[in-house]
mmCIF file of N, CA and C in Angstrom:
data_model
loop_
_atom_site.group_PDB
_atom_site.id
_atom_site.type_symbol
_atom_site.label_atom_id
_atom_site.label_comp_id
_atom_site.label_asym_id
_atom_site.label_seq_id
_atom_site.Cartn_x
_atom_site.Cartn_y
_atom_site.Cartn_z
ATOM 1 N N MET A 19 -74.869 214.966 79.973
ATOM 2 C CA MET A 19 -74.160 214.000 79.152
ATOM 3 C C MET A 19 -73.218 213.189 80.045
ATOM 4 N N PRO A 20 -73.220 211.865 79.889
ATOM 5 C CA PRO A 20 -72.318 211.043 80.708
ATOM 6 C C PRO A 20 -70.864 211.310 80.340
ATOM 7 N N SER A 21 -69.974 211.081 81.300
ATOM 8 C CA SER A 21 -68.557 211.304 81.021
ATOM 9 C C SER A 21 -68.049 210.241 80.044
ATOM 10 N N ALA A 22 -67.023 210.608 79.299
ATOM 11 C CA ALA A 22 -66.462 209.713 78.294
ATOM 12 C C ALA A 22 -65.711 208.564 78.960
ATOM 13 N N LEU A 23 -65.808 207.391 78.355
ATOM 14 C CA LEU A 23 -65.038 206.240 78.800
ATOM 15 C C LEU A 23 -63.577 206.517 78.472
ATOM 16 N N LYS A 24 -62.704 206.409 79.451
ATOM 17 C CA LYS A 24 -61.279 206.617 79.235
ATOM 18 C C LYS A 24 -60.635 205.280 78.901
ATOM 19 N N ILE A 25 -59.965 205.248 77.762
ATOM 20 C CA ILE A 25 -59.274 204.045 77.318
ATOM 21 C C ILE A 25 -57.800 204.399 77.165
ATOM 22 N N PHE A 26 -56.972 203.777 77.983
ATOM 23 C CA PHE A 26 -55.536 204.056 78.012
ATOM 24 C C PHE A 26 -54.816 203.054 77.114
ATOM 25 N N PHE A 27 -53.792 203.527 76.392
ATOM 26 C CA PHE A 27 -53.021 202.633 75.535
ATOM 27 C C PHE A 27 -51.527 202.915 75.676
ATOM 28 N N ASP A 28 -50.731 201.858 75.505
ATOM 29 C CA ASP A 28 -49.277 202.010 75.519
ATOM 30 C C ASP A 28 -48.659 200.823 74.797
ATOM 31 N N GLY A 29 -47.538 201.075 74.156
ATOM 32 C CA GLY A 29 -46.814 200.028 73.461
ATOM 33 C C GLY A 29 -45.331 200.171 73.729
ATOM 34 N N GLY A 30 -44.626 199.085 73.579
ATOM 35 C CA GLY A 30 -43.186 199.127 73.780
ATOM 36 C C GLY A 30 -42.524 197.938 73.128
ATOM 37 N N CYS A 31 -41.216 197.962 73.151
ATOM 38 C CA CYS A 31 -40.448 196.829 72.637
ATOM 39 C C CYS A 31 -39.141 196.750 73.409
ATOM 40 N N ARG A 32 -38.643 195.540 73.487
ATOM 41 C CA ARG A 32 -37.385 195.286 74.207
ATOM 42 C C ARG A 32 -36.537 194.378 73.377
ATOM 43 N N PRO A 33 -35.353 194.794 72.941
ATOM 44 C CA PRO A 33 -34.823 196.161 72.916
ATOM 45 C C PRO A 33 -35.558 196.984 71.856
ATOM 46 N N ASN A 34 -35.113 198.169 71.583
ATOM 47 C CA ASN A 34 -35.745 199.023 70.576
ATOM 48 C C ASN A 34 -34.777 199.215 69.414
ATOM 49 N N PRO A 35 -35.058 198.675 68.241
ATOM 50 C CA PRO A 35 -36.183 197.807 67.887
ATOM 51 C C PRO A 35 -36.017 196.408 68.474
ATOM 52 N N GLY A 36 -37.171 195.744 68.584
ATOM 53 C CA GLY A 36 -37.186 194.415 69.163
ATOM 54 C C GLY A 36 -38.583 193.850 69.203
ATOM 55 N N ALA A 37 -38.813 192.920 70.116
ATOM 56 C CA ALA A 37 -40.109 192.263 70.260
ATOM 57 C C ALA A 37 -41.127 193.256 70.829
ATOM 58 N N MET A 38 -42.243 193.409 70.115
ATOM 59 C CA MET A 38 -43.255 194.398 70.522
ATOM 60 C C MET A 38 -44.311 193.787 71.442
ATOM 61 N N GLU A 39 -44.824 194.658 72.329
ATOM 62 C CA GLU A 39 -45.928 194.305 73.221
ATOM 63 C C GLU A 39 -46.764 195.553 73.435
ATOM 64 N N ILE A 40 -48.046 195.345 73.722
ATOM 65 C CA ILE A 40 -48.946 196.482 73.943
ATOM 66 C C ILE A 40 -49.856 196.198 75.126
ATOM 67 N N ALA A 41 -50.406 197.283 75.666
ATOM 68 C CA ALA A 41 -51.416 197.172 76.718
ATOM 69 C C ALA A 41 -52.486 198.226 76.471
ATOM 70 N N VAL A 42 -53.715 197.851 76.765
ATOM 71 C CA VAL A 42 -54.851 198.764 76.725
ATOM 72 C C VAL A 42 -55.619 198.531 78.018
ATOM 73 N N VAL A 43 -55.988 199.616 78.695
ATOM 74 C CA VAL A 43 -56.802 199.509 79.906
ATOM 75 C C VAL A 43 -58.106 200.245 79.643
ATOM 76 N N ALA A 44 -59.206 199.500 79.788
ATOM 77 C CA ALA A 44 -60.540 200.060 79.554
ATOM 78 C C ALA A 44 -61.519 199.405 80.517
ATOM 79 N N ALA A 45 -62.389 200.213 81.083
ATOM 80 C CA ALA A 45 -63.435 199.710 81.973
ATOM 81 C C ALA A 45 -62.863 198.810 83.068
ATOM 82 N N GLY A 46 -61.705 199.195 83.605
ATOM 83 C CA GLY A 46 -61.108 198.470 84.719
ATOM 84 C C GLY A 46 -60.390 197.188 84.349
ATOM 85 N N GLN A 47 -60.261 196.904 83.056
ATOM 86 C CA GLN A 47 -59.587 195.678 82.628
ATOM 87 C C GLN A 47 -58.362 195.997 81.796
ATOM 88 N N ALA A 48 -57.280 195.278 82.065
ATOM 89 C CA ALA A 48 -56.055 195.420 81.271
ATOM 90 C C ALA A 48 -56.042 194.342 80.201
ATOM 91 N N HIS A 49 -55.809 194.764 78.983
ATOM 92 C CA HIS A 49 -55.692 193.861 77.833
ATOM 93 C C HIS A 49 -54.245 193.952 77.371
ATOM 94 N N ILE A 50 -53.497 192.879 77.538
ATOM 95 C CA ILE A 50 -52.071 192.886 77.213
ATOM 96 C C ILE A 50 -51.812 191.868 76.111
ATOM 97 N N LEU A 51 -51.129 192.319 75.077
ATOM 98 C CA LEU A 51 -50.740 191.444 73.978
ATOM 99 C C LEU A 51 -49.226 191.477 73.859
ATOM 100 N N ARG A 52 -48.634 190.308 73.832
ATOM 101 C CA ARG A 52 -47.175 190.204 73.730
ATOM 102 C C ARG A 52 -46.817 189.487 72.436
ATOM 103 N N ASP A 53 -45.535 189.509 72.122
ATOM 104 C CA ASP A 53 -45.035 188.796 70.942
ATOM 105 C C ASP A 53 -45.745 189.232 69.664
ATOM 106 N N LEU A 54 -45.808 190.535 69.438
ATOM 107 C CA LEU A 54 -46.474 191.079 68.251
ATOM 108 C C LEU A 54 -45.519 191.266 67.077
ATOM 109 N N GLY A 55 -44.424 190.576 67.118
ATOM 110 C CA GLY A 55 -43.450 190.678 66.045
ATOM 111 C C GLY A 55 -42.356 191.664 66.381
ATOM 112 N N HIS A 56 -41.515 191.902 65.391
ATOM 113 C CA HIS A 56 -40.357 192.783 65.553
ATOM 114 C C HIS A 56 -40.716 194.172 65.036
ATOM 115 N N GLY A 57 -40.373 195.196 65.792
ATOM 116 C CA GLY A 57 -40.627 196.571 65.368
ATOM 117 C C GLY A 57 -39.956 197.540 66.314
ATOM 118 N N ASN A 58 -40.260 198.809 66.122
ATOM 119 C CA ASN A 58 -39.695 199.822 67.017
ATOM 120 C C ASN A 58 -40.788 200.368 67.943
ATOM 121 N N SER A 59 -40.409 201.260 68.831
ATOM 122 C CA SER A 59 -41.363 201.761 69.821
ATOM 123 C C SER A 59 -42.528 202.507 69.168
ATOM 124 N N MET A 60 -42.280 203.205 68.052
ATOM 125 C CA MET A 60 -43.360 203.913 67.359
ATOM 126 C C MET A 60 -44.372 202.923 66.787
ATOM 127 N N ASP A 61 -43.883 201.823 66.191
ATOM 128 C CA ASP A 61 -44.794 200.791 65.686
ATOM 129 C C ASP A 61 -45.653 200.239 66.821
ATOM 130 N N ALA A 62 -45.025 199.960 67.953
ATOM 131 C CA ALA A 62 -45.746 199.398 69.093
ATOM 132 C C ALA A 62 -46.808 200.362 69.610
ATOM 133 N N GLU A 63 -46.486 201.647 69.658
ATOM 134 C CA GLU A 63 -47.476 202.643 70.109
ATOM 135 C C GLU A 63 -48.664 202.698 69.156
ATOM 136 N N TRP A 64 -48.388 202.646 67.859
ATOM 137 C CA TRP A 64 -49.481 202.645 66.880
ATOM 138 C C TRP A 64 -50.352 201.407 67.046
ATOM 139 N N LEU A 65 -49.728 200.240 67.215
ATOM 140 C CA LEU A 65 -50.504 199.013 67.404
ATOM 141 C C LEU A 65 -51.372 199.108 68.653
ATOM 142 N N ALA A 66 -50.851 199.740 69.692
ATOM 143 C CA ALA A 66 -51.623 199.916 70.926
ATOM 144 C C ALA A 66 -52.819 200.835 70.687
ATOM 145 N N LEU A 67 -52.619 201.929 69.957
ATOM 146 C CA LEU A 67 -53.724 202.850 69.654
ATOM 147 C C LEU A 67 -54.800 202.145 68.834
ATOM 148 N N ILE A 68 -54.385 201.395 67.833
ATOM 149 C CA ILE A 68 -55.349 200.664 66.992
ATOM 150 C C ILE A 68 -56.111 199.642 67.832
ATOM 151 N N HIS A 69 -55.425 198.949 68.712
ATOM 152 C CA HIS A 69 -56.098 197.962 69.571
ATOM 153 C C HIS A 69 -57.060 198.661 70.546
ATOM 154 N N ALA A 70 -56.683 199.835 71.031
ATOM 155 C CA ALA A 70 -57.573 200.596 71.914
ATOM 156 C C ALA A 70 -58.875 200.928 71.198
ATOM 157 N N LEU A 71 -58.786 201.313 69.938
ATOM 158 C CA LEU A 71 -59.998 201.618 69.166
ATOM 159 C C LEU A 71 -60.837 200.357 68.957
ATOM 160 N N ARG A 72 -60.178 199.232 68.723
ATOM 161 C CA ARG A 72 -60.912 197.967 68.589
ATOM 162 C C ARG A 72 -61.657 197.626 69.876
ATOM 163 N N ILE A 73 -61.011 197.861 70.998
ATOM 164 C CA ILE A 73 -61.654 197.574 72.288
ATOM 165 C C ILE A 73 -62.844 198.510 72.508
ATOM 166 N N ALA A 74 -62.692 199.773 72.139
ATOM 167 C CA ALA A 74 -63.818 200.715 72.252
ATOM 168 C C ALA A 74 -65.014 200.202 71.456
ATOM 169 N N HIS A 75 -64.763 199.716 70.248
ATOM 170 C CA HIS A 75 -65.831 199.164 69.412
ATOM 171 C C HIS A 75 -66.429 197.925 70.056
ATOM 172 N N ALA A 76 -65.565 197.035 70.576
ATOM 173 C CA ALA A 76 -66.040 195.794 71.193
ATOM 174 C C ALA A 76 -66.911 196.073 72.416
ATOM 175 N N LEU A 77 -66.592 197.157 73.134
ATOM 176 C CA LEU A 77 -67.390 197.531 74.306
ATOM 177 C C LEU A 77 -68.674 198.256 73.923
ATOM 178 N N GLY A 78 -68.818 198.577 72.644
ATOM 179 C CA GLY A 78 -69.991 199.320 72.196
ATOM 180 C C GLY A 78 -69.972 200.766 72.649
ATOM 181 N N ALA A 79 -68.787 201.276 72.951
ATOM 182 C CA ALA A 79 -68.655 202.648 73.452
ATOM 183 C C ALA A 79 -68.911 203.647 72.324
ATOM 184 N N SER A 80 -69.746 204.624 72.599
ATOM 185 C CA SER A 80 -69.991 205.676 71.608
ATOM 186 C C SER A 80 -69.362 206.996 72.050
ATOM 187 N N HIS A 81 -69.085 207.106 73.327
ATOM 188 C CA HIS A 81 -68.502 208.332 73.884
ATOM 189 C C HIS A 81 -67.258 207.923 74.670
ATOM 190 N N PHE A 82 -66.078 208.067 74.030
ATOM 191 C CA PHE A 82 -64.843 207.619 74.655
ATOM 192 C C PHE A 82 -63.695 208.514 74.232
ATOM 193 N N VAL A 83 -62.614 208.429 75.001
ATOM 194 C CA VAL A 83 -61.375 209.138 74.663
ATOM 195 C C VAL A 83 -60.227 208.150 74.808
ATOM 196 N N LEU A 84 -59.373 208.123 73.783
ATOM 197 C CA LEU A 84 -58.190 207.259 73.786
ATOM 198 C C LEU A 84 -57.042 208.075 74.345
ATOM 199 N N MET A 85 -56.370 207.548 75.354
ATOM 200 C CA MET A 85 -55.359 208.314 76.076
ATOM 201 C C MET A 85 -54.021 207.576 76.081
ATOM 202 N N GLY A 86 -52.974 208.272 75.579
ATOM 203 C CA GLY A 86 -51.663 207.662 75.523
ATOM 204 C C GLY A 86 -50.559 208.674 75.750
ATOM 205 N N ASP A 87 -49.363 208.164 76.059
ATOM 206 C CA ASP A 87 -48.248 209.055 76.378
ATOM 207 C C ASP A 87 -47.259 209.236 75.225
ATOM 208 N N ALA A 88 -47.551 208.670 74.060
ATOM 209 C CA ALA A 88 -46.685 208.818 72.889
ATOM 210 C C ALA A 88 -47.124 210.071 72.119
ATOM 211 N N ALA A 89 -46.477 211.189 72.416
ATOM 212 C CA ALA A 89 -46.886 212.473 71.842
ATOM 213 C C ALA A 89 -46.904 212.442 70.315
ATOM 214 N N ALA A 90 -45.914 211.817 69.689
ATOM 215 C CA ALA A 90 -45.854 211.792 68.225
ATOM 216 C C ALA A 90 -47.033 211.023 67.636
ATOM 217 N N VAL A 91 -47.377 209.884 68.205
ATOM 218 C CA VAL A 91 -48.489 209.077 67.702
ATOM 219 C C VAL A 91 -49.814 209.822 67.902
ATOM 220 N N VAL A 92 -49.993 210.431 69.059
ATOM 221 C CA VAL A 92 -51.222 211.189 69.320
ATOM 222 C C VAL A 92 -51.344 212.338 68.324
ATOM 223 N N ALA A 93 -50.260 213.059 68.093
ATOM 224 C CA ALA A 93 -50.293 214.191 67.161
ATOM 225 C C ALA A 93 -50.562 213.718 65.732
ATOM 226 N N GLN A 94 -49.947 212.627 65.319
ATOM 227 C CA GLN A 94 -50.180 212.109 63.971
ATOM 228 C C GLN A 94 -51.611 211.620 63.813
ATOM 229 N N ALA A 95 -52.119 210.898 64.795
ATOM 230 C CA ALA A 95 -53.486 210.379 64.722
ATOM 231 C C ALA A 95 -54.515 211.512 64.721
ATOM 232 N N ASN A 96 -54.205 212.600 65.419
ATOM 233 C CA ASN A 96 -55.104 213.761 65.450
ATOM 234 C C ASN A 96 -54.943 214.651 64.222
ATOM 235 N N GLY A 97 -53.934 214.371 63.399
ATOM 236 C CA GLY A 97 -53.727 215.149 62.188
ATOM 237 C C GLY A 97 -53.010 216.464 62.391
ATOM 238 N N THR A 98 -52.393 216.675 63.549
ATOM 239 C CA THR A 98 -51.686 217.939 63.797
ATOM 240 C C THR A 98 -50.220 217.870 63.384
ATOM 241 N N VAL A 99 -49.718 216.648 63.130
ATOM 242 C CA VAL A 99 -48.347 216.446 62.659
ATOM 243 C C VAL A 99 -48.420 215.474 61.489
ATOM 244 N N LYS A 100 -47.653 215.752 60.447
ATOM 245 C CA LYS A 100 -47.642 214.888 59.264
ATOM 246 C C LYS A 100 -47.037 213.527 59.607
ATOM 247 N N CYS A 101 -47.659 212.515 59.083
ATOM 248 C CA CYS A 101 -47.233 211.137 59.294
ATOM 249 C C CYS A 101 -46.286 210.736 58.169
ATOM 250 N N ARG A 102 -45.118 210.217 58.518
ATOM 251 C CA ARG A 102 -44.109 209.829 57.519
ATOM 252 C C ARG A 102 -43.704 208.372 57.706
ATOM 253 N N GLY A 103 -43.120 207.812 56.651
ATOM 254 C CA GLY A 103 -42.564 206.467 56.732
ATOM 255 C C GLY A 103 -43.599 205.409 57.060
ATOM 256 N N PRO A 104 -43.172 204.366 57.773
ATOM 257 C CA PRO A 104 -44.065 203.249 58.097
ATOM 258 C C PRO A 104 -45.289 203.666 58.919
ATOM 259 N N SER A 105 -45.190 204.781 59.619
ATOM 260 C CA SER A 105 -46.328 205.228 60.427
ATOM 261 C C SER A 105 -47.554 205.529 59.567
ATOM 262 N N ARG A 106 -47.346 205.850 58.288
ATOM 263 C CA ARG A 106 -48.488 206.137 57.395
ATOM 264 C C ARG A 106 -49.396 204.927 57.271
ATOM 265 N N GLN A 107 -48.804 203.730 57.220
ATOM 266 C CA GLN A 107 -49.618 202.515 57.124
ATOM 267 C C GLN A 107 -50.446 202.322 58.390
ATOM 268 N N HIS A 108 -49.851 202.610 59.531
ATOM 269 C CA HIS A 108 -50.590 202.504 60.794
ATOM 270 C C HIS A 108 -51.724 203.525 60.826
ATOM 271 N N LEU A 109 -51.444 204.749 60.378
ATOM 272 C CA LEU A 109 -52.479 205.788 60.347
ATOM 273 C C LEU A 109 -53.622 205.368 59.430
ATOM 274 N N GLN A 110 -53.320 204.800 58.276
ATOM 275 C CA GLN A 110 -54.369 204.339 57.361
ATOM 276 C C GLN A 110 -55.218 203.248 58.009
ATOM 277 N N ALA A 111 -54.581 202.316 58.699
ATOM 278 C CA ALA A 111 -55.316 201.248 59.386
ATOM 279 C C ALA A 111 -56.209 201.834 60.474
ATOM 280 N N PHE A 112 -55.685 202.818 61.215
ATOM 281 C CA PHE A 112 -56.458 203.466 62.276
ATOM 282 C C PHE A 112 -57.674 204.182 61.690
ATOM 283 N N ARG A 113 -57.450 204.953 60.630
ATOM 284 C CA ARG A 113 -58.562 205.691 60.004
ATOM 285 C C ARG A 113 -59.608 204.757 59.423
ATOM 286 N N ALA A 114 -59.176 203.646 58.827
ATOM 287 C CA ALA A 114 -60.132 202.679 58.277
ATOM 288 C C ALA A 114 -61.002 202.100 59.386
ATOM 289 N N LEU A 115 -60.395 201.805 60.519
ATOM 290 C CA LEU A 115 -61.139 201.267 61.658
ATOM 291 C C LEU A 115 -62.090 202.309 62.246
ATOM 292 N N ALA A 116 -61.683 203.568 62.196
ATOM 293 C CA ALA A 116 -62.492 204.657 62.761
ATOM 294 C C ALA A 116 -63.576 205.145 61.814
ATOM 295 N N SER A 117 -63.490 204.796 60.530
ATOM 296 C CA SER A 117 -64.432 205.344 59.547
ATOM 297 C C SER A 117 -65.873 205.016 59.914
ATOM 298 N N GLY A 118 -66.703 205.978 59.642
ATOM 299 C CA GLY A 118 -68.117 205.812 59.931
ATOM 300 C C GLY A 118 -68.508 206.281 61.318
ATOM 301 N N ALA A 119 -67.557 206.320 62.220
ATOM 302 C CA ALA A 119 -67.858 206.735 63.590
ATOM 303 C C ALA A 119 -67.324 208.137 63.876
ATOM 304 N N GLY A 120 -66.791 208.792 62.854
ATOM 305 C CA GLY A 120 -66.180 210.098 63.077
ATOM 306 C C GLY A 120 -64.782 209.922 63.643
ATOM 307 N N THR A 121 -64.100 211.009 63.838
ATOM 308 C CA THR A 121 -62.746 210.948 64.369
ATOM 309 C C THR A 121 -62.788 210.753 65.880
ATOM 310 N N PRO A 122 -62.177 209.675 66.362
ATOM 311 C CA PRO A 122 -62.160 209.455 67.818
ATOM 312 C C PRO A 122 -61.365 210.554 68.518
ATOM 313 N N ARG A 123 -61.714 210.827 69.751
ATOM 314 C CA ARG A 123 -60.920 211.762 70.557
ATOM 315 C C ARG A 123 -59.684 211.039 71.047
ATOM 316 N N ILE A 124 -58.527 211.656 70.838
ATOM 317 C CA ILE A 124 -57.261 211.077 71.269
ATOM 318 C C ILE A 124 -56.529 212.158 72.045
ATOM 319 N N ARG A 125 -56.088 211.820 73.237
ATOM 320 C CA ARG A 125 -55.467 212.814 74.110
ATOM 321 C C ARG A 125 -54.109 212.340 74.598
ATOM 322 N N HIS A 126 -53.159 213.247 74.623
ATOM 323 C CA HIS A 126 -51.834 212.957 75.179
ATOM 324 C C HIS A 126 -51.876 213.158 76.689
ATOM 325 N N ILE A 127 -51.295 212.211 77.414
ATOM 326 C CA ILE A 127 -51.212 212.303 78.870
ATOM 327 C C ILE A 127 -49.772 212.030 79.292
ATOM 328 N N LYS A 128 -49.468 212.347 80.527
ATOM 329 C CA LYS A 128 -48.138 212.064 81.068
ATOM 330 C C LYS A 128 -47.972 210.558 81.245
ATOM 331 N N ARG A 129 -46.736 210.099 81.130
ATOM 332 C CA ARG A 129 -46.438 208.675 81.307
ATOM 333 C C ARG A 129 -46.924 208.177 82.674
ATOM 334 N N THR A 130 -46.781 209.001 83.702
ATOM 335 C CA THR A 130 -47.178 208.586 85.053
ATOM 336 C C THR A 130 -48.692 208.449 85.199
ATOM 337 N N GLN A 131 -49.463 208.998 84.262
ATOM 338 C CA GLN A 131 -50.924 208.904 84.294
ATOM 339 C C GLN A 131 -51.449 207.746 83.447
ATOM 340 N N ASN A 132 -50.569 207.119 82.684
ATOM 341 C CA ASN A 132 -50.998 206.119 81.717
ATOM 342 C C ASN A 132 -51.135 204.740 82.369
ATOM 343 N N LEU A 133 -52.371 204.354 82.636
ATOM 344 C CA LEU A 133 -52.624 203.072 83.283
ATOM 345 C C LEU A 133 -52.141 201.894 82.446
ATOM 346 N N ALA A 134 -52.175 202.028 81.118
ATOM 347 C CA ALA A 134 -51.681 200.950 80.256
ATOM 348 C C ALA A 134 -50.161 200.819 80.380
ATOM 349 N N GLY A 135 -49.474 201.939 80.467
ATOM 350 C CA GLY A 135 -48.023 201.905 80.657
ATOM 351 C C GLY A 135 -47.654 201.297 81.991
ATOM 352 N N ILE A 136 -48.446 201.588 82.995
ATOM 353 C CA ILE A 136 -48.213 201.011 84.323
ATOM 354 C C ILE A 136 -48.420 199.497 84.275
ATOM 355 N N ALA A 137 -49.427 199.048 83.521
ATOM 356 C CA ALA A 137 -49.682 197.607 83.374
ATOM 357 C C ALA A 137 -48.506 196.929 82.661
ATOM 358 N N LEU A 138 -47.970 197.569 81.605
ATOM 359 C CA LEU A 138 -46.828 196.987 80.890
ATOM 360 C C LEU A 138 -45.596 196.951 81.794
ATOM 361 N N ALA A 139 -45.351 198.014 82.523
ATOM 362 C CA ALA A 139 -44.192 198.063 83.420
ATOM 363 C C ALA A 139 -44.295 196.970 84.484
ATOM 364 N N GLY A 140 -45.503 196.683 84.922
ATOM 365 C CA GLY A 140 -45.709 195.645 85.925
ATOM 366 C C GLY A 140 -45.306 194.264 85.438
ATOM 367 N N LEU A 141 -45.406 194.032 84.129
ATOM 368 C CA LEU A 141 -44.990 192.750 83.571
ATOM 369 C C LEU A 141 -43.510 192.504 83.760
ATOM 370 N N HIS A 142 -42.740 193.589 83.690
ATOM 371 C CA HIS A 142 -41.288 193.462 83.717
ATOM 372 C C HIS A 142 -40.690 193.622 85.111
ATOM 373 N N SER A 143 -41.542 193.924 86.086
ATOM 374 C CA SER A 143 -41.026 194.088 87.445
ATOM 375 C C SER A 143 -41.196 192.826 88.275
ATOM 376 N N ARG A 144 -41.798 191.825 87.694
ATOM 377 C CA ARG A 144 -42.032 190.574 88.438
ATOM 378 C C ARG A 144 -40.817 189.701 88.460
#
């Protein structure tokens, strides 16, 4: 079996809450979206996860893993932690996008391993 396509996601805002931005890195390409409205860091992480799933679909990937450093979002998306407040709407959007394809694999990784986080940090170091 071929190895799974690794799709990295990260979201942030400056300040928190503030203007949201996200990054997804898949197949060697960074996809960065800025000016996604006003929200907090949890909203931005959810938007990044949802965008990562959209990119997986756009690439036609059938065997992939979504990798992010937001432990709470990963746990909520995997169903191991109850989703509360505004995050429930993000979870519903994620599940609707994932429907029919089964539950995507989502894995928590260290911040230093997150290529999407590194791409976002690079925007602010210039």
